[in-house]
CSV table of C-alpha atoms and ligand atoms in Angstrom, one decimal:
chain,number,residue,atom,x,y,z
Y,16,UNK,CA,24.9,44.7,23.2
Y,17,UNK,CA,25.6,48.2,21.8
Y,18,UNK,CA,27.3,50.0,24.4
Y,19,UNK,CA,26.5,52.8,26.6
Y,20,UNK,CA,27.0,56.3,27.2
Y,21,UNK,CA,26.4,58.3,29.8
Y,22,UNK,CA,27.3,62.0,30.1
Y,23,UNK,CA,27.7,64.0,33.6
Y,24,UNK,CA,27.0,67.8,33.3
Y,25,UNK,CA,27.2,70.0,35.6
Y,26,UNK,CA,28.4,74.3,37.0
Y,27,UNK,CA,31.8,74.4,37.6
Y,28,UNK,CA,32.8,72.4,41.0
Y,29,UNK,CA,29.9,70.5,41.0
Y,30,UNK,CA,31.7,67.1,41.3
Y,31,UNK,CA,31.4,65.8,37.8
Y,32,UNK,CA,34.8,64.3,38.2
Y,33,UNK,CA,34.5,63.1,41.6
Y,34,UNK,CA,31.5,61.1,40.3
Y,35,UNK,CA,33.0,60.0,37.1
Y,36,UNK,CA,35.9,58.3,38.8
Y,37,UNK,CA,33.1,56.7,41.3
Y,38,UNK,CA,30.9,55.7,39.1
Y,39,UNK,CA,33.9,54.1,36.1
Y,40,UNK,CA,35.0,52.3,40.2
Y,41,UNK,CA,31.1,50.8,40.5
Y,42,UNK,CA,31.0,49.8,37.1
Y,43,UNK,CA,34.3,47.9,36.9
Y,44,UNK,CA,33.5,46.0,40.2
Y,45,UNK,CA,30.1,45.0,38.4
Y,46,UNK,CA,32.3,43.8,35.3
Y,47,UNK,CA,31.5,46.4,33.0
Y,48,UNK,CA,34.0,47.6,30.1
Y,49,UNK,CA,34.2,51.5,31.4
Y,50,UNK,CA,35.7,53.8,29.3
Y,51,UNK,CA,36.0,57.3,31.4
Y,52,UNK,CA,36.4,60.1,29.9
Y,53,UNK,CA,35.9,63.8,29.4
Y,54,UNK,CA,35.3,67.5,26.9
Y,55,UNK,CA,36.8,68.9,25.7
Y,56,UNK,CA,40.4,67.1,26.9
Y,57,UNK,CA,39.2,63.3,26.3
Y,58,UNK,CA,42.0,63.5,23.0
Y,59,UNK,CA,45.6,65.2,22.2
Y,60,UNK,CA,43.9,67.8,20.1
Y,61,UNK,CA,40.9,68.0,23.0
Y,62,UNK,CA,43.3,68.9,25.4
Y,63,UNK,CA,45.1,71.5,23.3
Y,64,UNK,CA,41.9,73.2,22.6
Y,65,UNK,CA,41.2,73.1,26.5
Y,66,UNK,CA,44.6,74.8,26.7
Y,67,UNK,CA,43.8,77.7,24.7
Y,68,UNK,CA,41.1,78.2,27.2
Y,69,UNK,CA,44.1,78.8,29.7
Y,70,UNK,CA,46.0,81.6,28.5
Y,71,UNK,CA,46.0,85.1,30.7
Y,72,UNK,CA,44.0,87.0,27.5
Y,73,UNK,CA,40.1,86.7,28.0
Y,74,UNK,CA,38.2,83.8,26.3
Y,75,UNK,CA,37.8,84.2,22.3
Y,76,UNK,CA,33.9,85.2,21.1
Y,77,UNK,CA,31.3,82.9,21.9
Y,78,UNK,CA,31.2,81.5,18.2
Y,79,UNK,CA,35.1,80.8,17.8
Y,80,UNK,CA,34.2,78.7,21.3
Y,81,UNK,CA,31.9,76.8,19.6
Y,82,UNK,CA,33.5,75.7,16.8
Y,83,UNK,CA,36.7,75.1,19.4
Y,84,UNK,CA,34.8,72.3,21.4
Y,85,UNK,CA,33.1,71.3,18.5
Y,86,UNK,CA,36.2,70.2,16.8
Y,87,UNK,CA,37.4,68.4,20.2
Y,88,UNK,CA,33.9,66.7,20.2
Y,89,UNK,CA,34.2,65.4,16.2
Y,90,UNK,CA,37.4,63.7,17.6
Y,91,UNK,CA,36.8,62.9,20.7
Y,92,UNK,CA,33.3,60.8,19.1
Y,93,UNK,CA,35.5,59.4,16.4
Y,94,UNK,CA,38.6,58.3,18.6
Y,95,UNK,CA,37.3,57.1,21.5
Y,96,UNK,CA,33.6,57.3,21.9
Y,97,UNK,CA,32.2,55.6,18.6
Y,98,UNK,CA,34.9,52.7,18.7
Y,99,UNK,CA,34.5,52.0,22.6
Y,100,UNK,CA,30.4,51.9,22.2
Y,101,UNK,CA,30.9,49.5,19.3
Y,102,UNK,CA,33.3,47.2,21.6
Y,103,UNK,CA,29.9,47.4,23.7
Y,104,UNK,CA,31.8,49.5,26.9
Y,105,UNK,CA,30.0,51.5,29.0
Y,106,UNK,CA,31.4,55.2,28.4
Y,107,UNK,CA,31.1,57.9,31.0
Y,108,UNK,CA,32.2,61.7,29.6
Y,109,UNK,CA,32.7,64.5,31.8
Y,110,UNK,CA,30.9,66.4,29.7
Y,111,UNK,CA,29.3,66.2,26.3
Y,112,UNK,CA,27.0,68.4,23.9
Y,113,UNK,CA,25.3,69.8,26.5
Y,114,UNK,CA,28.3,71.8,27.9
Y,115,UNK,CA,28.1,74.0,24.7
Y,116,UNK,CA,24.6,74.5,24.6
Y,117,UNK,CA,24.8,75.3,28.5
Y,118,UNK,CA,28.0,77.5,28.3
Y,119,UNK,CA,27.8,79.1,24.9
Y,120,UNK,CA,24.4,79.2,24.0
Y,121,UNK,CA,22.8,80.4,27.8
Y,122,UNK,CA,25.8,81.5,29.2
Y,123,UNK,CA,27.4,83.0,25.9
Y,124,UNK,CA,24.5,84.3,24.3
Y,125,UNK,CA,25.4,82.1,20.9
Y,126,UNK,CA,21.8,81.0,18.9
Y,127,UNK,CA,20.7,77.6,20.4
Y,128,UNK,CA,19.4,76.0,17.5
Y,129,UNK,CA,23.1,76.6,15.7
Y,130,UNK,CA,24.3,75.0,18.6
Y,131,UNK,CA,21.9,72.1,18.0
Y,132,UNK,CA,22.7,71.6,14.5
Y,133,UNK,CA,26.7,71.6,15.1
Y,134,UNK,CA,26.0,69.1,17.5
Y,135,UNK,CA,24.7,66.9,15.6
Y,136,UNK,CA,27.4,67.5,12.8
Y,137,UNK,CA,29.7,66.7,15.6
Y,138,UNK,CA,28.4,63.9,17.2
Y,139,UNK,CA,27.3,62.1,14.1
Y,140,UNK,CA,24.1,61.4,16.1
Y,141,UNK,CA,26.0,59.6,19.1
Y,142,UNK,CA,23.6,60.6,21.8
Y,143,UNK,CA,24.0,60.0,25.6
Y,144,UNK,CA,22.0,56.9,26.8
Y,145,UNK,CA,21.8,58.6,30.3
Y,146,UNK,CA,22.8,62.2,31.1
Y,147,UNK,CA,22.9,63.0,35.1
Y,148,UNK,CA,23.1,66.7,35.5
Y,149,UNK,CA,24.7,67.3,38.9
Y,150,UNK,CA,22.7,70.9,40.0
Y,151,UNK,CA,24.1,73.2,42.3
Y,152,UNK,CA,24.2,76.9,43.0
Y,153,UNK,CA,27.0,78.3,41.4
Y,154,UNK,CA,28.6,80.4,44.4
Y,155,UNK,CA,28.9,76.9,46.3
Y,156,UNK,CA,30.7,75.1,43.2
Y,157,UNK,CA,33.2,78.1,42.7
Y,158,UNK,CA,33.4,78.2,46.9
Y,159,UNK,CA,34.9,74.7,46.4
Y,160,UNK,CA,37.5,75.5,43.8
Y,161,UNK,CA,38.3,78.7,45.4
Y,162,UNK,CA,41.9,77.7,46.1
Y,163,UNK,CA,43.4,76.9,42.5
Y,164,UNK,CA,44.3,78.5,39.1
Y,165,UNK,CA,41.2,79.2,37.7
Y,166,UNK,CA,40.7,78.9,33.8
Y,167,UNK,CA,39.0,81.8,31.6
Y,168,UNK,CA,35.1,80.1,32.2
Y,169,UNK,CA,35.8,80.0,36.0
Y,170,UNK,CA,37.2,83.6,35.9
Y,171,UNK,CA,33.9,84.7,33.9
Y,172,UNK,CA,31.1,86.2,36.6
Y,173,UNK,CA,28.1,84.7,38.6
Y,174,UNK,CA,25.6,86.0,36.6
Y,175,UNK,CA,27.1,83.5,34.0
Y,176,UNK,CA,27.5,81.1,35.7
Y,177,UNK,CA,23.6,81.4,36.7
Y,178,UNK,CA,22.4,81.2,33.1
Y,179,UNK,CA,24.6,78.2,32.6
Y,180,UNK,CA,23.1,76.3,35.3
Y,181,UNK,CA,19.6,77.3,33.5
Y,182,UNK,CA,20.6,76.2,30.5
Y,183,UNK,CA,21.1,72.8,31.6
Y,184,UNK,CA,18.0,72.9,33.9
Y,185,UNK,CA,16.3,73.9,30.8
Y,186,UNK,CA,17.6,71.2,28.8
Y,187,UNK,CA,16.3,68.7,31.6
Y,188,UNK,CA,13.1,70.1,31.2
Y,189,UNK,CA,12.8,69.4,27.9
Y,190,UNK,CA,14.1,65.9,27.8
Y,191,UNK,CA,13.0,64.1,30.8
Y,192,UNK,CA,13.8,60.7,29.5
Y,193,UNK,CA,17.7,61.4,29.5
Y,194,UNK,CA,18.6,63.9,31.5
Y,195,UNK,CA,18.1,63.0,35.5
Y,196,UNK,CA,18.4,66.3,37.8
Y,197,UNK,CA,20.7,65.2,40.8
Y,198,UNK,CA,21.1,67.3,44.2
Y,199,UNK,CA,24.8,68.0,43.7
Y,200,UNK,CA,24.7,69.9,47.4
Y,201,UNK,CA,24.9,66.8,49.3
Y,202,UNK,CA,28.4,65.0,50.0
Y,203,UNK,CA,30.1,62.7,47.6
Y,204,UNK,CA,28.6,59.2,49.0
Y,205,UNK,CA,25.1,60.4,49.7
Y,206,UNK,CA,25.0,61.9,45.2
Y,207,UNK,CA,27.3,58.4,44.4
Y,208,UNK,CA,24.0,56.6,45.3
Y,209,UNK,CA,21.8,58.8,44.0
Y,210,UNK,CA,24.0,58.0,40.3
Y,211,UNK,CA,24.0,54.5,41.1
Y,212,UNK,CA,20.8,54.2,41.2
Y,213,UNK,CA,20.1,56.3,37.9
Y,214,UNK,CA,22.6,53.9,36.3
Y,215,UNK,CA,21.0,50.6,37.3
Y,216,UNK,CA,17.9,51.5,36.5
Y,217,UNK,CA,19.2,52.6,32.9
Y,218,UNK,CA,21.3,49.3,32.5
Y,219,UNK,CA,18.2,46.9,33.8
Y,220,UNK,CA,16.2,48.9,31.2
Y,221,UNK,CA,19.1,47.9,28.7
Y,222,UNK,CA,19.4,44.1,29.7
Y,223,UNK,CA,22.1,44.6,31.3
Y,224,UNK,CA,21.9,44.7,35.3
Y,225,UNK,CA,24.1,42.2,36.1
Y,226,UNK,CA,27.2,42.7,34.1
Y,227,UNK,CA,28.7,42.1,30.6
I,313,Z5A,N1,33.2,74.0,28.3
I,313,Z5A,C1,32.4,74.8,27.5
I,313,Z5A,O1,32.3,76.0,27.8
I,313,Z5A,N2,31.7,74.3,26.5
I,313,Z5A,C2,31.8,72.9,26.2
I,313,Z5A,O2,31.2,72.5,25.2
I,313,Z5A,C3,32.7,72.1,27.0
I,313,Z5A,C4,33.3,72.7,28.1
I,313,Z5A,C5,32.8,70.7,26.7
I,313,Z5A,C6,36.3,72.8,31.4
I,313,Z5A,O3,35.4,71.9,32.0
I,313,Z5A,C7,35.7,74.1,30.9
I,313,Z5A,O4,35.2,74.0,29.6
I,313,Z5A,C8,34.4,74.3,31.7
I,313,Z5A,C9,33.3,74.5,30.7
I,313,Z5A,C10,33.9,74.6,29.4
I,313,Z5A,N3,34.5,75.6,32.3
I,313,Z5A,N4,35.0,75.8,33.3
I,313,Z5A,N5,35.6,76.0,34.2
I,313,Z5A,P1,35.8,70.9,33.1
I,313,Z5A,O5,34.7,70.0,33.3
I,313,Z5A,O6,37.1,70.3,32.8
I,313,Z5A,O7,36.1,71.8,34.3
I,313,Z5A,P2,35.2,72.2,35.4
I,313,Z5A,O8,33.8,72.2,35.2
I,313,Z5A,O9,35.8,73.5,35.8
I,313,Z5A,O10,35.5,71.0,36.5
I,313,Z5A,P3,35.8,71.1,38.0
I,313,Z5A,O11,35.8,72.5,38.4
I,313,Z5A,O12,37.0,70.3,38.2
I,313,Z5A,O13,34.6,70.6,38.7
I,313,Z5A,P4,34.0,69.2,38.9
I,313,Z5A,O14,34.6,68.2,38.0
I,313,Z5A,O15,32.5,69.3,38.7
I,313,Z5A,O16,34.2,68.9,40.4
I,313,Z5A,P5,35.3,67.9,41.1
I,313,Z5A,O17,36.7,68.2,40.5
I,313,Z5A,O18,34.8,66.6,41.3
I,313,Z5A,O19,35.3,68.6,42.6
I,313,Z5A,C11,35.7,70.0,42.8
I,313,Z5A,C12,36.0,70.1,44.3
I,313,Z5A,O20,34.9,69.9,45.1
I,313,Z5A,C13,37.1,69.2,44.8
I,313,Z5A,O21,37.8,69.8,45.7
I,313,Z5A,C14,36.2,68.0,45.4
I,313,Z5A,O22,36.9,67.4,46.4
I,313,Z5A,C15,35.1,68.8,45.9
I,313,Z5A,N6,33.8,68.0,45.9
I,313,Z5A,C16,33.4,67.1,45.0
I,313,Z5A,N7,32.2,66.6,45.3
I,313,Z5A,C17,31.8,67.3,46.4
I,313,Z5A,C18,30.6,67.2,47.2
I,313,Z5A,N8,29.6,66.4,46.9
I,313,Z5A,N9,30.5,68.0,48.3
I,313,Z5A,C19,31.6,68.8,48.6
I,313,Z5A,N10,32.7,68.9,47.9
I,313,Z5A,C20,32.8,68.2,46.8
């Protein structure tokens, strides 16, 4: 079996990696190869790029973002996601090409179908079997990061923040067969189920239900 790969999306505080680490958890027990990982810091040169996104000065233009996590994408495919899918894993990214649509292209203003086509450069058409977009008003998912160092996308207002989480309800819209809209409002076990359930039905479809 090819492998699988499923991407969690999300506003900031959302709990993308709360899920991820559940979900890798309920995969292993099931006997699954997981391979968890996340964008743009799933590689050494990933999490460099993420660290420029760290410094006191403001973020860089929306373009130089682009081509930022598109770089740590082209490597993050090529090191980790293309070889682990090939094993036949099941890989779960805290984030993917949807984050820069979402963030630069609603958020930022950059022109979606650039986006698109850098994508696909990027990716080399590895596309996400399963995407689960964890939705939830902004204000709540900065409410429950309130108490840390904040990076410069967190710092950037709500009205921002409001277009990204259209984005990616936009992007749900248009591709129904991938992306599954989850209530991320509710407490941790209550959306773990909810994901569980979007997973099995995605491995059953796959021939896989019961395990590798
Ligand atoms: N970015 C971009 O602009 N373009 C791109 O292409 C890519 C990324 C790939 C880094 O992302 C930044 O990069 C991000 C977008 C930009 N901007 N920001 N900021 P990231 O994914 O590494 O960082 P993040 O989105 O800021 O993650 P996060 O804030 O850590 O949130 P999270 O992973 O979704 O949530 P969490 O860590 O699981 O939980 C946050 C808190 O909420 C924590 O205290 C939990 O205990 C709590 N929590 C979790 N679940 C719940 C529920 N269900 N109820 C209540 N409380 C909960």
């Amino acid at each position: 079996m090819r492998g699988v790969l499923i991407t969690v999306e999300g506003v900031e505080g959302s709990g993308k990696t709360t899920q991820c680490e559940r979900l890798g958890q309920w995969l292993h027990a099931r006997g699954f190869e997981v391979v968890l990982t996340s964008e743009p810091d799933g590689t050494r040169l990933g999490s460099a790029i993420r660290g420029l996104f760290e410094q006191e000065s403001g973020p860089p233009t929306p373009l130089t973002q682009t081509f930022l996590f598109m770089a740590a994408r082209q490597q993050h495919v090529t090191e980790i996601i293309r070889p682990a899918l090939q094993r036949g894993a099941v890989v779960v990214s805290d984030r993917y090409a949807d984050a820069t649509l979402a963030y630069q292209g609603w958020g930022g203003g950059m022109d979606l179908e650039t986006i698109r086509d850098l994508n696909a450069l990027a990716t080399g058409g590895v596309t996400p079997d399963l995407t689960l977009l964890l939705d939830l008003d902004p204000a709540a998912g900065m409410s429950r990061i309130g108490g840390r160092d904040l990076d410069a996308f967190e710092k950037m207002d709500l009205a921002f923040h409001r277009r990204v989480r259209e984005g990616y309800l936009e992007i749900a819209r248009a591709e129904k067969n991938r992306v599954r809209v989850l209530d991320a409002a509710r407490d941790a076990a209550t959306l773990h189920a909810d994901v569980t359930r979007a997973v099995e039905e995605l491995l059953e479809r796959r021939g896989a239900g019961r395990g590798a």
